[in-house]
Amino acid sequence: MRRFIGVVMVLALLAVSVTPVAAQPKATLDKIGETGTLTIGTRTGSPPFAYVNARNEWVGFSVDLVEELVRPALEKKLGKPIKVEKKESTPPTRIPLLSSGAVDLIAGTMTDTRTRRDSVDFSITFFVTGAQFLVKKGSPIKGIKNIDGKRIAAQQGSTNARIIREKAPKAALREFPDQPAAFQALVQGQVDAYTNDGIQLAGLKVKSPNPAQWDIVGDFYSYEPYGMAMRKGESDFRNVVNSGLMDGIESGKFFEIYDKWFGVKGELPYPMDARVRSFMLLQVVPK
């Protein structure tokens, strides 16, 4: 019996010793270096930040920041050419896409918040805006103070939806998976207003078939600093992303890209406020 027990113990120890150790996920920089590809999650219907145009090209301000500032910084760091692959991401899917490893970077219209920093890390801020409302011309809605009982559309998982629940609990909040779905509900009269960041509403309005039909109303009821999101704890990768953005701000390339999309001749004229420009410059740390 003693011998039998001894044999069992030896076999158990052998089983433990040969149990495979779970593979550790590759660091993002190592993954990009091996594949030669940076995979980003971005939007398909949020002009002028990221959208698919009439020629079926994926374009926008956020896309250009990756292509023209982040990619060169990665190529310099890794010493090889890097291509950018794009995948669609929406507010409900972007953090899961990062966590699963399906994408390496979210570059769209994601607000950097303290709550989100529990799950992901963010780059420096690359755009600043605030939430407003898109309504049909002549609507009685003038801002967040008079939406009680009104049907308000927002995107699932957005900061706007959370703030409406907190600041206007008597509003009838209806959440949609993405901006096109929310806007379609507004067009069809299923909701009375659609809330999103003011700059996104402006882009939606200008791209709509009849821009004169819509008004953007209300003062900003939130502060929305956009950043690029990445997996938490990837400081080496975050440093490269930030270096690319800082180099662009310092050299002026960032402001050229901004003017391409938001300048007086841009896709959506939205001149940068002098205070915002100063804020961008103050984010650049010394080399």
GROMACS .gro file of C-alpha atoms in nm:
model
  287
    1MET     CA    1   0.000   0.000   0.000
    2ARG     CA    2   0.283   0.235   0.094
    3ARG     CA    3   0.451   0.160  -0.235
    4PHE     CA    4   0.129   0.228  -0.425
    5ILE     CA    5   0.086   0.566  -0.254
    6GLY     CA    6   0.447   0.651  -0.336
    7VAL     CA    7   0.393   0.574  -0.704
    8VAL     CA    8   0.079   0.790  -0.712
    9MET     CA    9   0.267   1.082  -0.555
   10VAL     CA   10   0.551   1.052  -0.807
   11LEU     CA   11   0.304   1.048  -1.097
   12ALA     CA   12   0.126   1.352  -0.954
   13LEU     CA   13   0.454   1.543  -0.927
   14LEU     CA   14   0.542   1.448  -1.284
   15ALA     CA   15   0.203   1.570  -1.403
   16VAL     CA   16   0.257   1.906  -1.236
   17SER     CA   17   0.606   1.937  -1.377
   18VAL     CA   18   0.491   1.885  -1.738
   19THR     CA   19   0.183   2.106  -1.717
   20PRO     CA   20   0.239   2.373  -1.982
   21VAL     CA   21   0.276   2.729  -1.861
   22ALA     CA   22   0.020   2.963  -2.015
   23ALA     CA   23   0.180   3.171  -2.289
   24GLN     CA   24   0.221   3.535  -2.199
   25PRO     CA   25   0.070   3.777  -2.453
   26LYS     CA   26   0.328   3.951  -2.667
   27ALA     CA   27   0.405   4.314  -2.595
   28THR     CA   28   0.242   4.536  -2.856
   29LEU     CA   29   0.572   4.669  -2.990
   30ASP     CA   30   0.704   4.313  -3.030
   31LYS     CA   31   0.384   4.208  -3.209
   32ILE     CA   32   0.402   4.503  -3.448
   33GLY     CA   33   0.772   4.439  -3.506
   34GLU     CA   34   0.710   4.074  -3.596
   35THR     CA   35   0.407   4.131  -3.820
   36GLY     CA   36   0.506   4.467  -3.968
   37THR     CA   37   0.147   4.581  -3.908
   38LEU     CA   38  -0.019   4.826  -3.671
   39THR     CA   39  -0.387   4.737  -3.640
   40ILE     CA   40  -0.611   5.024  -3.537
   41GLY     CA   41  -0.976   5.032  -3.440
   42THR     CA   42  -1.157   5.333  -3.580
   43ARG     CA   43  -1.495   5.459  -3.696
   44THR     CA   44  -1.675   5.419  -4.028
   45GLY     CA   45  -1.930   5.698  -3.990
   46SER     CA   46  -1.782   5.981  -3.779
   47PRO     CA   47  -1.671   6.251  -4.021
   48PRO     CA   48  -1.430   6.420  -4.027
   49PHE     CA   49  -1.243   6.203  -3.771
   50ALA     CA   50  -1.285   5.863  -3.932
   51TYR     CA   51  -1.526   5.751  -4.201
   52VAL     CA   52  -1.554   5.567  -4.532
   53ASN     CA   53  -1.590   5.820  -4.815
   54ALA     CA   54  -1.774   5.797  -5.148
   55ARG     CA   55  -1.470   5.627  -5.304
   56ASN     CA   56  -1.481   5.361  -5.032
   57GLU     CA   57  -1.162   5.496  -4.873
   58TRP     CA   58  -1.113   5.502  -4.498
   59VAL     CA   59  -1.017   5.862  -4.421
   60GLY     CA   60  -1.029   6.131  -4.154
   61PHE     CA   61  -0.834   6.341  -3.906
   62SER     CA   62  -0.772   6.055  -3.661
   63VAL     CA   63  -0.669   5.824  -3.945
   64ASP     CA   64  -0.421   6.082  -4.077
   65LEU     CA   65  -0.268   6.128  -3.730
   66VAL     CA   66  -0.190   5.755  -3.723
   67GLU     CA   67  -0.068   5.737  -4.083
   68GLU     CA   68   0.143   6.054  -4.076
   69LEU     CA   69   0.261   6.083  -3.714
   70VAL     CA   70   0.231   5.752  -3.526
   71ARG     CA   71   0.343   5.520  -3.806
   72PRO     CA   72   0.670   5.711  -3.874
   73ALA     CA   73   0.748   5.702  -3.500
   74LEU     CA   74   0.696   5.324  -3.498
   75GLU     CA   75   0.909   5.279  -3.809
   76LYS     CA   76   1.189   5.479  -3.647
   77LYS     CA   77   1.164   5.277  -3.326
   78LEU     CA   78   1.144   4.935  -3.496
   79GLY     CA   79   1.376   5.009  -3.789
   80LYS     CA   80   1.141   4.871  -4.054
   81PRO     CA   81   0.841   4.973  -4.266
   82ILE     CA   82   0.505   4.941  -4.090
   83LYS     CA   83   0.166   4.922  -4.259
   84VAL     CA   84  -0.158   5.033  -4.094
   85GLU     CA   85  -0.455   4.797  -4.096
   86LYS     CA   86  -0.797   4.937  -4.003
   87LYS     CA   87  -1.087   4.763  -3.832
   88GLU     CA   88  -1.423   4.911  -3.738
   89SER     CA   89  -1.474   4.996  -3.372
   90THR     CA   90  -1.774   5.150  -3.196
   91PRO     CA   91  -1.818   5.270  -2.835
   92PRO     CA   92  -1.941   4.927  -2.715
   93THR     CA   93  -1.669   4.730  -2.898
   94ARG     CA   94  -1.351   4.937  -2.877
   95ILE     CA   95  -1.226   4.828  -2.531
   96PRO     CA   96  -1.310   4.459  -2.597
   97LEU     CA   97  -1.123   4.482  -2.929
   98LEU     CA   98  -0.817   4.613  -2.746
   99SER     CA   99  -0.841   4.360  -2.462
  100SER     CA  100  -0.873   4.065  -2.701
  101GLY     CA  101  -0.572   4.175  -2.904
  102ALA     CA  102  -0.780   4.224  -3.220
  103VAL     CA  103  -0.650   4.581  -3.247
  104ASP     CA  104  -0.342   4.757  -3.108
  105LEU     CA  105  -0.473   5.114  -3.092
  106ILE     CA  106  -0.809   5.289  -3.091
  107ALA     CA  107  -0.789   5.604  -3.302
  108GLY     CA  108  -1.126   5.762  -3.351
  109THR     CA  109  -1.334   5.976  -3.117
  110MET     CA  110  -1.273   5.820  -2.775
  111THR     CA  111  -1.286   6.046  -2.472
  112ASP     CA  112  -1.011   5.999  -2.214
  113THR     CA  113  -1.184   5.950  -1.877
  114ARG     CA  114  -1.067   5.840  -1.533
  115THR     CA  115  -1.307   5.547  -1.542
  116ARG     CA  116  -1.175   5.425  -1.877
  117ARG     CA  117  -0.819   5.456  -1.749
  118ASP     CA  118  -0.899   5.163  -1.519
  119SER     CA  119  -0.922   4.946  -1.833
  120VAL     CA  120  -0.695   5.108  -2.092
  121ASP     CA  121  -0.417   5.364  -2.127
  122PHE     CA  122  -0.444   5.681  -2.333
  123SER     CA  123  -0.211   5.891  -2.542
  124ILE     CA  124  -0.186   6.264  -2.497
  125THR     CA  125  -0.500   6.456  -2.599
  126PHE     CA  126  -0.534   6.529  -2.971
  127PHE     CA  127  -0.874   6.703  -2.978
  128VAL     CA  128  -1.100   6.885  -2.733
  129THR     CA  129  -1.477   6.926  -2.766
  130GLY     CA  130  -1.799   6.902  -2.562
  131ALA     CA  131  -2.145   6.746  -2.594
  132GLN     CA  132  -2.447   6.918  -2.755
  133PHE     CA  133  -2.770   6.817  -2.932
  134LEU     CA  134  -2.870   6.773  -3.295
  135VAL     CA  135  -3.239   6.851  -3.356
  136LYS     CA  136  -3.473   6.925  -3.644
  137LYS     CA  137  -3.497   7.296  -3.719
  138GLY     CA  138  -3.768   7.453  -3.504
  139SER     CA  139  -3.737   7.198  -3.222
  140PRO     CA  140  -3.824   7.328  -2.873
  141ILE     CA  141  -3.510   7.160  -2.738
  142LYS     CA  142  -3.245   7.425  -2.667
  143GLY     CA  143  -3.007   7.237  -2.438
  144ILE     CA  144  -2.977   6.987  -2.157
  145LYS     CA  145  -3.201   7.190  -1.923
  146ASN     CA  146  -3.519   7.127  -2.122
  147ILE     CA  147  -3.504   6.762  -2.231
  148ASP     CA  148  -3.722   6.617  -1.952
  149GLY     CA  149  -3.965   6.372  -2.111
  150LYS     CA  150  -3.794   6.402  -2.449
  151ARG     CA  151  -3.662   6.101  -2.640
  152ILE     CA  152  -3.286   6.147  -2.659
  153ALA     CA  153  -3.062   5.927  -2.875
  154ALA     CA  154  -2.703   5.852  -2.776
  155GLN     CA  155  -2.443   5.591  -2.864
  156GLN     CA  156  -2.408   5.286  -2.644
  157GLY     CA  157  -2.109   5.310  -2.412
  158SER     CA  158  -2.054   5.681  -2.476
  159THR     CA  159  -1.974   5.941  -2.213
  160ASN     CA  160  -2.271   6.139  -2.344
  161ALA     CA  161  -2.516   5.861  -2.251
  162ARG     CA  162  -2.369   5.837  -1.901
  163ILE     CA  163  -2.391   6.212  -1.844
  164ILE     CA  164  -2.752   6.230  -1.970
  165ARG     CA  165  -2.846   5.959  -1.719
  166GLU     CA  166  -2.678   6.158  -1.442
  167LYS     CA  167  -2.779   6.514  -1.532
  168ALA     CA  168  -3.118   6.458  -1.698
  169PRO     CA  169  -3.269   6.142  -1.544
  170LYS     CA  170  -3.621   6.240  -1.658
  171ALA     CA  171  -3.521   6.230  -2.025
  172ALA     CA  172  -3.611   5.916  -2.220
  173LEU     CA  173  -3.262   5.801  -2.316
  174ARG     CA  174  -3.239   5.558  -2.608
  175GLU     CA  175  -2.901   5.410  -2.696
  176PHE     CA  176  -2.788   5.300  -3.040
  177PRO     CA  177  -2.483   5.099  -3.151
  178ASP     CA  178  -2.333   5.374  -3.365
  179GLN     CA  179  -2.383   5.725  -3.502
  180PRO     CA  180  -2.554   5.629  -3.831
  181ALA     CA  181  -2.817   5.427  -3.640
  182ALA     CA  182  -2.881   5.712  -3.395
  183PHE     CA  183  -2.911   5.968  -3.674
  184GLN     CA  184  -3.147   5.742  -3.869
  185ALA     CA  185  -3.372   5.724  -3.563
  186LEU     CA  186  -3.375   6.105  -3.552
  187VAL     CA  187  -3.455   6.128  -3.926
  188GLN     CA  188  -3.744   5.885  -3.882
  189GLY     CA  189  -3.885   6.072  -3.583
  190GLN     CA  190  -3.820   5.788  -3.337
  191VAL     CA  191  -3.633   6.034  -3.112
  192ASP     CA  192  -3.649   6.408  -3.053
  193ALA     CA  193  -3.276   6.477  -3.044
  194TYR     CA  194  -2.942   6.307  -3.086
  195THR     CA  195  -2.663   6.397  -2.845
  196ASN     CA  196  -2.295   6.360  -2.918
  197ASP     CA  197  -1.981   6.570  -2.911
  198GLY     CA  198  -2.047   6.900  -3.087
  199ILE     CA  199  -1.778   6.850  -3.349
  200GLN     CA  200  -1.919   6.510  -3.444
  201LEU     CA  201  -2.268   6.655  -3.476
  202ALA     CA  202  -2.127   6.928  -3.701
  203GLY     CA  203  -1.965   6.663  -3.921
  204LEU     CA  204  -2.287   6.463  -3.933
  205LYS     CA  205  -2.490   6.771  -4.024
  206VAL     CA  206  -2.263   6.884  -4.306
  207LYS     CA  207  -2.259   6.532  -4.457
  208SER     CA  208  -2.638   6.487  -4.437
  209PRO     CA  209  -2.850   6.515  -4.754
  210ASN     CA  210  -3.016   6.836  -4.627
  211PRO     CA  211  -2.794   7.020  -4.374
  212ALA     CA  212  -3.038   7.314  -4.347
  213GLN     CA  213  -3.293   7.077  -4.190
  214TRP     CA  214  -3.084   7.041  -3.873
  215ASP     CA  215  -2.967   7.260  -3.586
  216ILE     CA  216  -2.696   7.200  -3.326
  217VAL     CA  217  -2.818   7.343  -2.996
  218GLY     CA  218  -2.711   7.396  -2.636
  219ASP     CA  219  -2.392   7.494  -2.459
  220PHE     CA  220  -2.135   7.222  -2.400
  221TYR     CA  221  -2.259   7.009  -2.109
  222SER     CA  222  -1.941   6.802  -2.090
  223TYR     CA  223  -1.564   6.822  -2.146
  224GLU     CA  224  -1.448   6.566  -2.404
  225PRO     CA  225  -1.069   6.533  -2.450
  226TYR     CA  226  -1.000   6.276  -2.724
  227GLY     CA  227  -0.704   6.041  -2.690
  228MET     CA  228  -0.582   5.725  -2.859
  229ALA     CA  229  -0.641   5.419  -2.641
  230MET     CA  230  -0.416   5.115  -2.601
  231ARG     CA  231  -0.379   4.813  -2.377
  232LYS     CA  232  -0.300   4.898  -2.018
  233GLY     CA  233   0.058   4.870  -1.897
  234GLU     CA  234   0.218   4.904  -2.242
  235SER     CA  235   0.439   5.199  -2.152
  236ASP     CA  236   0.693   5.138  -2.432
  237PHE     CA  237   0.419   5.143  -2.696
  238ARG     CA  238   0.248   5.445  -2.537
  239ASN     CA  239   0.578   5.635  -2.539
  240VAL     CA  240   0.617   5.575  -2.913
  241VAL     CA  241   0.260   5.686  -2.987
  242ASN     CA  242   0.307   5.997  -2.773
  243SER     CA  243   0.644   6.073  -2.930
  244GLY     CA  244   0.485   6.065  -3.275
  245LEU     CA  245   0.209   6.301  -3.168
  246MET     CA  246   0.449   6.533  -2.981
  247ASP     CA  247   0.691   6.547  -3.274
  248GLY     CA  248   0.397   6.641  -3.497
  249ILE     CA  249   0.283   6.916  -3.263
  250GLU     CA  250   0.638   7.048  -3.223
  251SER     CA  251   0.714   7.047  -3.597
  252GLY     CA  252   0.376   7.192  -3.695
  253LYS     CA  253   0.273   6.882  -3.892
  254PHE     CA  254  -0.011   6.817  -3.644
  255PHE     CA  255  -0.156   7.163  -3.713
  256GLU     CA  256  -0.126   7.109  -4.090
  257ILE     CA  257  -0.332   6.790  -4.058
  258TYR     CA  258  -0.581   6.975  -3.838
  259ASP     CA  259  -0.619   7.251  -4.099
  260LYS     CA  260  -0.670   6.992  -4.374
  261TRP     CA  261  -0.985   6.870  -4.198
  262PHE     CA  262  -1.096   7.167  -3.985
  263GLY     CA  263  -0.942   7.475  -4.149
  264VAL     CA  264  -1.140   7.733  -4.349
  265LYS     CA  265  -1.104   7.518  -4.662
  266GLY     CA  266  -1.127   7.189  -4.475
  267GLU     CA  267  -1.388   6.918  -4.466
  268LEU     CA  268  -1.553   7.083  -4.164
  269PRO     CA  269  -1.440   7.439  -4.084
  270TYR     CA  270  -1.372   7.450  -3.709
  271PRO     CA  271  -1.073   7.680  -3.642
  272MET     CA  272  -0.863   7.583  -3.343
  273ASP     CA  273  -0.914   7.812  -3.044
  274ALA     CA  274  -0.594   7.985  -2.927
  275ARG     CA  275  -0.636   7.829  -2.582
  276VAL     CA  276  -0.662   7.481  -2.734
  277ARG     CA  277  -0.350   7.543  -2.944
  278SER     CA  278  -0.161   7.647  -2.629
  279PHE     CA  279  -0.287   7.335  -2.451
  280MET     CA  280  -0.162   7.115  -2.735
  281LEU     CA  281   0.182   7.278  -2.727
  282LEU     CA  282   0.205   7.245  -2.347
  283GLN     CA  283   0.162   6.867  -2.378
  284VAL     CA  284   0.497   6.841  -2.558
  285VAL     CA  285   0.764   6.742  -2.307
  286PRO     CA  286   1.136   6.811  -2.372
  287LYS     CA  287   1.335   6.553  -2.565
   0.00000   0.00000   0.00000
